[in-house]
Coordinates of C-alpha atoms and ligand atoms in Angstrom, one line a residue:
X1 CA 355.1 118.0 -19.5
X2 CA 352.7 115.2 -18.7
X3 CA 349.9 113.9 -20.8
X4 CA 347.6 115.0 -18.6
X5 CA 348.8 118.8 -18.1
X6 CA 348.9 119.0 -21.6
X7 CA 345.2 118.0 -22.1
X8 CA 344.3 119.9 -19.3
X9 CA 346.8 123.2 -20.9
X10 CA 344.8 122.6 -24.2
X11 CA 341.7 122.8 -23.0
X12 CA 342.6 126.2 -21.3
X13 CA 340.3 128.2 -19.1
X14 CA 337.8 125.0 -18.9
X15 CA 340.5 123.1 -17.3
X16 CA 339.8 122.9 -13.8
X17 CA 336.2 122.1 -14.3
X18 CA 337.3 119.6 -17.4
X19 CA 339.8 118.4 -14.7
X20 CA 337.1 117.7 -12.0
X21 CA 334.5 116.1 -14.9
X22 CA 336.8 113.6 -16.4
X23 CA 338.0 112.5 -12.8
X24 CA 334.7 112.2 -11.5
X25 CA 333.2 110.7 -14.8
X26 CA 336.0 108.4 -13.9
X27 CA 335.2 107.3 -10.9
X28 CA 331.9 107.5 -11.2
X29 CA 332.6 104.7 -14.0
X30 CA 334.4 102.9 -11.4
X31 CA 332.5 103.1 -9.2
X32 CA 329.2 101.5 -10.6
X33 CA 331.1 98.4 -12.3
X34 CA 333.0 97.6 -8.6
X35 CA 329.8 98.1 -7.1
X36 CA 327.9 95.2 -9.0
X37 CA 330.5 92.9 -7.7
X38 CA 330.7 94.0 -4.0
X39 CA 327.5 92.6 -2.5
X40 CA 327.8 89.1 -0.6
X41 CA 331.2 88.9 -0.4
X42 CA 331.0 85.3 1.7
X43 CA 334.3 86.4 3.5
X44 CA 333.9 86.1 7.7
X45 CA 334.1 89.8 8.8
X46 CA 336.6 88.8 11.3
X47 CA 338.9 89.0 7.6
X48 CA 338.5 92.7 8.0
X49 CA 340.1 92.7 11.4
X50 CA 343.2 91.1 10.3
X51 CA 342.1 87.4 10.7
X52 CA 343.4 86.1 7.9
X53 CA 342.6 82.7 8.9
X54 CA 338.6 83.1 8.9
X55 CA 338.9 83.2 5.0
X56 CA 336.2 81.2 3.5
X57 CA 336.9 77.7 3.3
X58 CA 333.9 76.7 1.5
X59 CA 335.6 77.2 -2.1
X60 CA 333.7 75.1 -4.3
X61 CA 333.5 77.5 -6.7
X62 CA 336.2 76.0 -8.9
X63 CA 334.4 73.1 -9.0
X64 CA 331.2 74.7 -10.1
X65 CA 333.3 76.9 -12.9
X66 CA 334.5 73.9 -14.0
X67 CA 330.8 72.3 -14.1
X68 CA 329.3 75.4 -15.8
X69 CA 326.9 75.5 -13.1
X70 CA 328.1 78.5 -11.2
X71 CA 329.6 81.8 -11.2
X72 CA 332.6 83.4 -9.0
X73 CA 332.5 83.5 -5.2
X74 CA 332.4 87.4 -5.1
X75 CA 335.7 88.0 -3.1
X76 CA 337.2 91.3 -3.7
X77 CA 341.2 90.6 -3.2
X78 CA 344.3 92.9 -3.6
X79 CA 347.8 91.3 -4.3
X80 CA 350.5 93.7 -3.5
X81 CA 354.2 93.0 -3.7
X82 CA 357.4 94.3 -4.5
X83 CA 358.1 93.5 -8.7
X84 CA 358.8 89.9 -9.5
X85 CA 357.6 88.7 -5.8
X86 CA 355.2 86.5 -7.9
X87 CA 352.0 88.4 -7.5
X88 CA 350.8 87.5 -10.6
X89 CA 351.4 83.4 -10.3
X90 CA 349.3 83.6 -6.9
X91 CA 346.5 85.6 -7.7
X92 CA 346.2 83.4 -11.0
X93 CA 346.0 80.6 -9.2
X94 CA 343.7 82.0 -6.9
X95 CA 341.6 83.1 -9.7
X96 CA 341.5 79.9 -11.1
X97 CA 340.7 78.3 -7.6
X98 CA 338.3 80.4 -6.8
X99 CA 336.7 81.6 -10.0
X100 CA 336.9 85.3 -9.9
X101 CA 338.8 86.9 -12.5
X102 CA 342.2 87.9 -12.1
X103 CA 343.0 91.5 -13.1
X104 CA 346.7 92.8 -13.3
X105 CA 346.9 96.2 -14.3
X106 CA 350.6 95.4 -15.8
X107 CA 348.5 93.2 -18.1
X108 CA 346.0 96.1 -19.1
X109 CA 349.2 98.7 -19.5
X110 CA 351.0 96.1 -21.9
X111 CA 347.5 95.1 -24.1
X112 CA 346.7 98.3 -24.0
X113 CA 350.7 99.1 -25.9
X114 CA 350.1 95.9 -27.7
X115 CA 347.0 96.8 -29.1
X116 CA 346.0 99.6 -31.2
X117 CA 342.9 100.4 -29.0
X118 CA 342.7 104.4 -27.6
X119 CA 343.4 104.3 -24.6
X120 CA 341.0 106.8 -23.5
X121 CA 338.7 108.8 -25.9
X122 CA 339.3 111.9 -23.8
X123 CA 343.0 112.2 -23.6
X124 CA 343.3 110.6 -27.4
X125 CA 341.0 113.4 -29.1
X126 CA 343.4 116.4 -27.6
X127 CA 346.8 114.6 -27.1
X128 CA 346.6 112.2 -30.1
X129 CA 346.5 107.5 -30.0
X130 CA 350.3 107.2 -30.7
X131 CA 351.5 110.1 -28.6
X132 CA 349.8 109.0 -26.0
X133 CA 351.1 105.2 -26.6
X134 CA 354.5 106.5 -27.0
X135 CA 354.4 108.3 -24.1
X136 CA 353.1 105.7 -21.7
X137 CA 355.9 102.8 -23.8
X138 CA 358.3 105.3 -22.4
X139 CA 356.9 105.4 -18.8
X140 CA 356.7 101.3 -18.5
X141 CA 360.1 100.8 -20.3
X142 CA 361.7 102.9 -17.7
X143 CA 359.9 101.7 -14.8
X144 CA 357.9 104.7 -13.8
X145 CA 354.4 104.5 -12.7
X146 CA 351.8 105.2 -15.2
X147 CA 349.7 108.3 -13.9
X148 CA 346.1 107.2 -12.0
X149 CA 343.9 108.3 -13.9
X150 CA 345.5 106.7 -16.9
X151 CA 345.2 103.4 -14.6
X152 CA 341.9 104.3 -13.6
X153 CA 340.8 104.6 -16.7
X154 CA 342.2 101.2 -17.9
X155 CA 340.9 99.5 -14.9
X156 CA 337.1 100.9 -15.5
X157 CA 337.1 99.6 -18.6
X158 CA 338.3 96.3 -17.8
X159 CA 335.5 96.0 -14.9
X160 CA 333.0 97.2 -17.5
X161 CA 333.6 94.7 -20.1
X162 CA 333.6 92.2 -17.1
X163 CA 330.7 93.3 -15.5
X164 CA 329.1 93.0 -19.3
X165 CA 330.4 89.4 -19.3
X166 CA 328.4 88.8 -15.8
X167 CA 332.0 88.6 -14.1
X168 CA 331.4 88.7 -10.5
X169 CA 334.3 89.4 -7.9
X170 CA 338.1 90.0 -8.8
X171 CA 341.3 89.2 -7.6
X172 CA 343.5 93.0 -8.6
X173 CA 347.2 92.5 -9.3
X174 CA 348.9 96.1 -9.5
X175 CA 346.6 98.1 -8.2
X176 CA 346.5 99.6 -5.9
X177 CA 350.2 101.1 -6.2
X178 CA 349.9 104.5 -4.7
X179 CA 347.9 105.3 -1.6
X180 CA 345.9 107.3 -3.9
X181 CA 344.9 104.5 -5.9
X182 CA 344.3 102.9 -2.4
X183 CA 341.7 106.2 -1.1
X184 CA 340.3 105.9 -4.6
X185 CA 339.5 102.6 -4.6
X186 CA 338.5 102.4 -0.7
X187 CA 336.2 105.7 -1.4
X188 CA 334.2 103.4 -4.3
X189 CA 334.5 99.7 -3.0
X190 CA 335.3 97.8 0.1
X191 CA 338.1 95.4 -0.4
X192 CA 337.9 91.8 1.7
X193 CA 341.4 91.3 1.9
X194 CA 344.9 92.6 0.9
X195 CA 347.6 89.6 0.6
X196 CA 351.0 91.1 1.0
X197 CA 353.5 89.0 -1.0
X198 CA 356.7 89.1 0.8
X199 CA 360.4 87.4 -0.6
X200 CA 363.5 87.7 0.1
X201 CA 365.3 90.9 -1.8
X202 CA 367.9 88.9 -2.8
X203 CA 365.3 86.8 -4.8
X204 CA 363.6 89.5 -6.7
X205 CA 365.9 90.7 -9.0
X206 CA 366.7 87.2 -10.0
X207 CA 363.1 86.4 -10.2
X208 CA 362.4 89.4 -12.7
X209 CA 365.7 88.8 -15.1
X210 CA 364.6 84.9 -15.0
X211 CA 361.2 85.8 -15.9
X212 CA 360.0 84.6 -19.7
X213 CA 356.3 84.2 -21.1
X214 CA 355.2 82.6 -24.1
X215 CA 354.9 84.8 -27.4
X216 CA 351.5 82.4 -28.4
X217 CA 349.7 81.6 -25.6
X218 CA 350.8 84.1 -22.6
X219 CA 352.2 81.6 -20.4
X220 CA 354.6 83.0 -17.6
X221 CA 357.8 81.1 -16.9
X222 CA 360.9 81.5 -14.9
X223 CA 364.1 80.2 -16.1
X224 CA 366.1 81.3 -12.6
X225 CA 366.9 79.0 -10.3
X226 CA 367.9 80.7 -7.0
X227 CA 369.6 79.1 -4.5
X228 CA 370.4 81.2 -1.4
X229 CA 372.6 79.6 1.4
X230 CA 371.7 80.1 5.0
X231 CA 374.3 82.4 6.7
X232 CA 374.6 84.0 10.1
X233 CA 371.4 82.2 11.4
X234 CA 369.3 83.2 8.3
X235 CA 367.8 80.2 6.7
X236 CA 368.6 79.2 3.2
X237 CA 366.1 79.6 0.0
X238 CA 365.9 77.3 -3.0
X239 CA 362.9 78.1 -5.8
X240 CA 363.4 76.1 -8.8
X241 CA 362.8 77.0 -12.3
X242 CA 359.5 77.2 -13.8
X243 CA 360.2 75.9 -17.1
X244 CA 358.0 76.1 -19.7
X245 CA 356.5 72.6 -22.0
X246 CA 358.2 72.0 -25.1
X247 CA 355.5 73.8 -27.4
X248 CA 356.3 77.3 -25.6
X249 CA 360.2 76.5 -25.3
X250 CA 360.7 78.2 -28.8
X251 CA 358.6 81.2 -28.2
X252 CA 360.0 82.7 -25.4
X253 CA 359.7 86.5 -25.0
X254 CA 361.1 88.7 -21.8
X255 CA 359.2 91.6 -20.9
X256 CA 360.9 94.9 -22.3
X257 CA 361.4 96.0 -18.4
X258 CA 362.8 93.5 -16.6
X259 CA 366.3 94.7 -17.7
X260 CA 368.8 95.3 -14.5
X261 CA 368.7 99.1 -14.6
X262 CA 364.9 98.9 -15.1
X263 CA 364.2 95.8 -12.3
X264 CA 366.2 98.2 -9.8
X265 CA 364.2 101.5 -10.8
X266 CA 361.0 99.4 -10.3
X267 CA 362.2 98.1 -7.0
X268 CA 363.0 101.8 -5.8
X269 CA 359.7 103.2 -7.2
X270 CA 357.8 99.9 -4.9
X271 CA 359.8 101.1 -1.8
X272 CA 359.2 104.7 -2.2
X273 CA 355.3 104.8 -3.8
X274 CA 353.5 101.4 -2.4
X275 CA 355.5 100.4 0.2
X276 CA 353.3 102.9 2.0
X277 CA 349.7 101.2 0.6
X278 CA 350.7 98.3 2.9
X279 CA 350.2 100.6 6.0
X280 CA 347.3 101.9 4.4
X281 CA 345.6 98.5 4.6
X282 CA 347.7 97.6 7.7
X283 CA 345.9 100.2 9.7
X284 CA 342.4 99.0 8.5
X285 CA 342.8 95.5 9.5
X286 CA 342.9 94.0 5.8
X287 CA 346.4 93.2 5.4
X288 CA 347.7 89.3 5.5
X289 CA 351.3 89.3 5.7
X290 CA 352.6 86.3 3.6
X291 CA 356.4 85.5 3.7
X292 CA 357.4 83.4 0.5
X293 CA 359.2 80.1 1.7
X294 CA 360.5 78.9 -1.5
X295 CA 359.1 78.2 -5.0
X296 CA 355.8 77.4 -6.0
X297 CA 355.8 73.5 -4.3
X298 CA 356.4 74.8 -0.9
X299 CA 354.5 78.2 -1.2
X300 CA 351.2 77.1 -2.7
X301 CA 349.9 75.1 0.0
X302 CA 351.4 77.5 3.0
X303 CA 349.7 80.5 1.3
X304 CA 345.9 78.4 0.6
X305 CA 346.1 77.4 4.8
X306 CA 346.9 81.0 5.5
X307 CA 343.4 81.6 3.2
X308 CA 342.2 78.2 4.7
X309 CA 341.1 77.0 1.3
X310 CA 342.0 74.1 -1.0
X311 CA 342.5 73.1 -3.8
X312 CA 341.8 70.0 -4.7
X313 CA 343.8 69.6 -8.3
X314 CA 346.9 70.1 -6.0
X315 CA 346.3 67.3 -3.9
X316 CA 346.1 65.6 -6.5
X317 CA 349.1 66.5 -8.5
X318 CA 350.7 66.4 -4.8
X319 CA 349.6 62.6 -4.4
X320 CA 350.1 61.7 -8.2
Ligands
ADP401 P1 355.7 94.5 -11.7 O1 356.3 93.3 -12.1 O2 356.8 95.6 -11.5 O3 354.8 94.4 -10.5 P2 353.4 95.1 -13.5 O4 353.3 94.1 -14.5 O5 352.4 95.1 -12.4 O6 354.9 95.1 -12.9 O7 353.4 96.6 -14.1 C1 354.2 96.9 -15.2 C2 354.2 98.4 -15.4 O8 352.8 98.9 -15.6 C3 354.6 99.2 -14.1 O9 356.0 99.3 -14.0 C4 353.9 100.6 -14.4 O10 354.6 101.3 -15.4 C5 352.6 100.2 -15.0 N1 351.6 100.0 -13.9 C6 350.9 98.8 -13.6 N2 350.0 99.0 -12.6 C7 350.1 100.3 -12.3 C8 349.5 101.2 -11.3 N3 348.5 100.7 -10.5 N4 349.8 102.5 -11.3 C9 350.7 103.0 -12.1 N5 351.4 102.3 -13.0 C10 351.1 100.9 -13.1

């Protein structure tokens, strides 16, 4: 039985209108902290109508981070992408770039198992903290999807303690994963642009066993190095390793899911539950298809012209 039917069984009689409370509380939550951050979004309209190349290209806003001077450019940005696709590289780099903050619901899920924070004060005060934590270790280590409102409820939080900070904007990594999630979220906010990560399949399951991140300071690496040979008019694909520096070399942890069974559950789970938020957004004009050509190098600089942005560190490190 879920968490949820069992808060909503113990609660008996009350239960439907308990139900319709704690979703709309919810969402109600939701809704005011995404509203503070959806005015002025600077992003041409013509975004909205599938022009991915009007993005703003006046993103000086790292600069200005960087300076102290000035706060994000108030994008509102969806990464979707099949696990290990690299969703979470991009959109930090974006985040960075741009100075919005970066929110992966993955991240919230593990802090929230990592940490000994309820998770919701609702659910914990019928079902219990550590049932509830157990429950939801055993949902992510087998590569389900955690329920919405669970997510929801995560995600609020994290847009309230944002919105407290003055955070303005956000970049979401995970989320949305259902179409659900997607009407949810649509019904509350209205998202610029949804960037749809795209990699060869091949790649993926490599890219999620190779995956490593550092015990002390979060980093995210990749130890795979994939090297796909072109083959009945297909082109090749080489992505190189993203090793880590020597101070995080010792400290490597892999995520408890990106096992082989688990990798291939999450992979079916993508196909079967979002692959269908990518013609949600399709149909409304938001979607930017993005086709991966190779590692970070070759990728970076495709995907900021398909935004028509840059980044001026790169060109740097590019000319260095
Ligand atoms: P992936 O690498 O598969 O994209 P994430 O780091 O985004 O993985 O998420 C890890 C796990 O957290 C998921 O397998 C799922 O259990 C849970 N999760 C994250 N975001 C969501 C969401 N929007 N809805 C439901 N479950 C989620």
């Amino acid at each position: 039985m879920s968490v949820l039917s069992r808060v909503w069984r113990a609660r008996g009689s009350t239960a439907a209108a308990t139900t319709t409370t704690t979703s709309l509380q919810t969402l109600i939550f939701l809704s005011r902290a995404l509203s503070t951050s959806c005015e002025n979004t600077g992003i041409d309209p013509k975004a909205k109508a599938g022009a991915a190349a009007a993005l703003p290209l006046n993103n000086n806003n790292s600069k200005k981070k960087k300076e102290g001077k000035g706060e994000g450019k108030h994008v509102q940005w969806v990464f979707l992408g099949c696990p290990g696709v690299g969703k979470g590289t991009y959109a930090s780099r974006l985040s960075n770039l741009l100075g919005v903050p970066h929110i992966a619901t993955g991240d919230l899920v593990r802090d929230e198992l990592a940490s000994s924070g309820p998770l919701s004060s609702q659910l914990v005060k019928v079902v219990g903290a550590s049932k509830l934590r157990g429950k939801l270790d055993e949902i992510v280590s087998q590569g389900k999807l955690v329920s919405d409102e669970i997510i929801i409820n995560l995600l609020s939080k994290r847009l309230e303690a944002g919105e407290a900070k003055g955070e303005a904007g956000f970049i979401l990594d995970g989320f949305p994963r259902t179409v659900r999630q997607a009407e949810i979220l649509e019904g509350v906010t209205d998202i610029d642009l949804v960037i749809n990560l795209k990699l060869r399949e091949e790649a993926l399951l490599a890219k999620c066993l190779g995956r490593r991140i550092c015990s002390e300071c979060g980093g995210n690496y990749n130890v795979a190095c994939i090297d796909i040979k072109g083959e009945n008019g297909n082109p090749g694909m080489y992505m190189g390793p993203l090793l880590p520096p020597p101070h995080c070399a010792s400290k490597l942890i892999t995520r408890s899911d990106d096992k082989e069974e688990v990798v291939r559950e999450r992979l079916r789970i993508y196909n079967e539950k979002s692959r269908p938020v990518e013609e949600f957004y399709r149909r409304r004009g938001k979607l930017l298809e993005f086709d991966l050509p190779g590692g970070i190098p070759e990728s970076w600089p495709k995907l900021l012209q398909a935004l028509n942005l840059e980044d001026p560190e790169d060109k740097q490190s590019v000319a260095a």
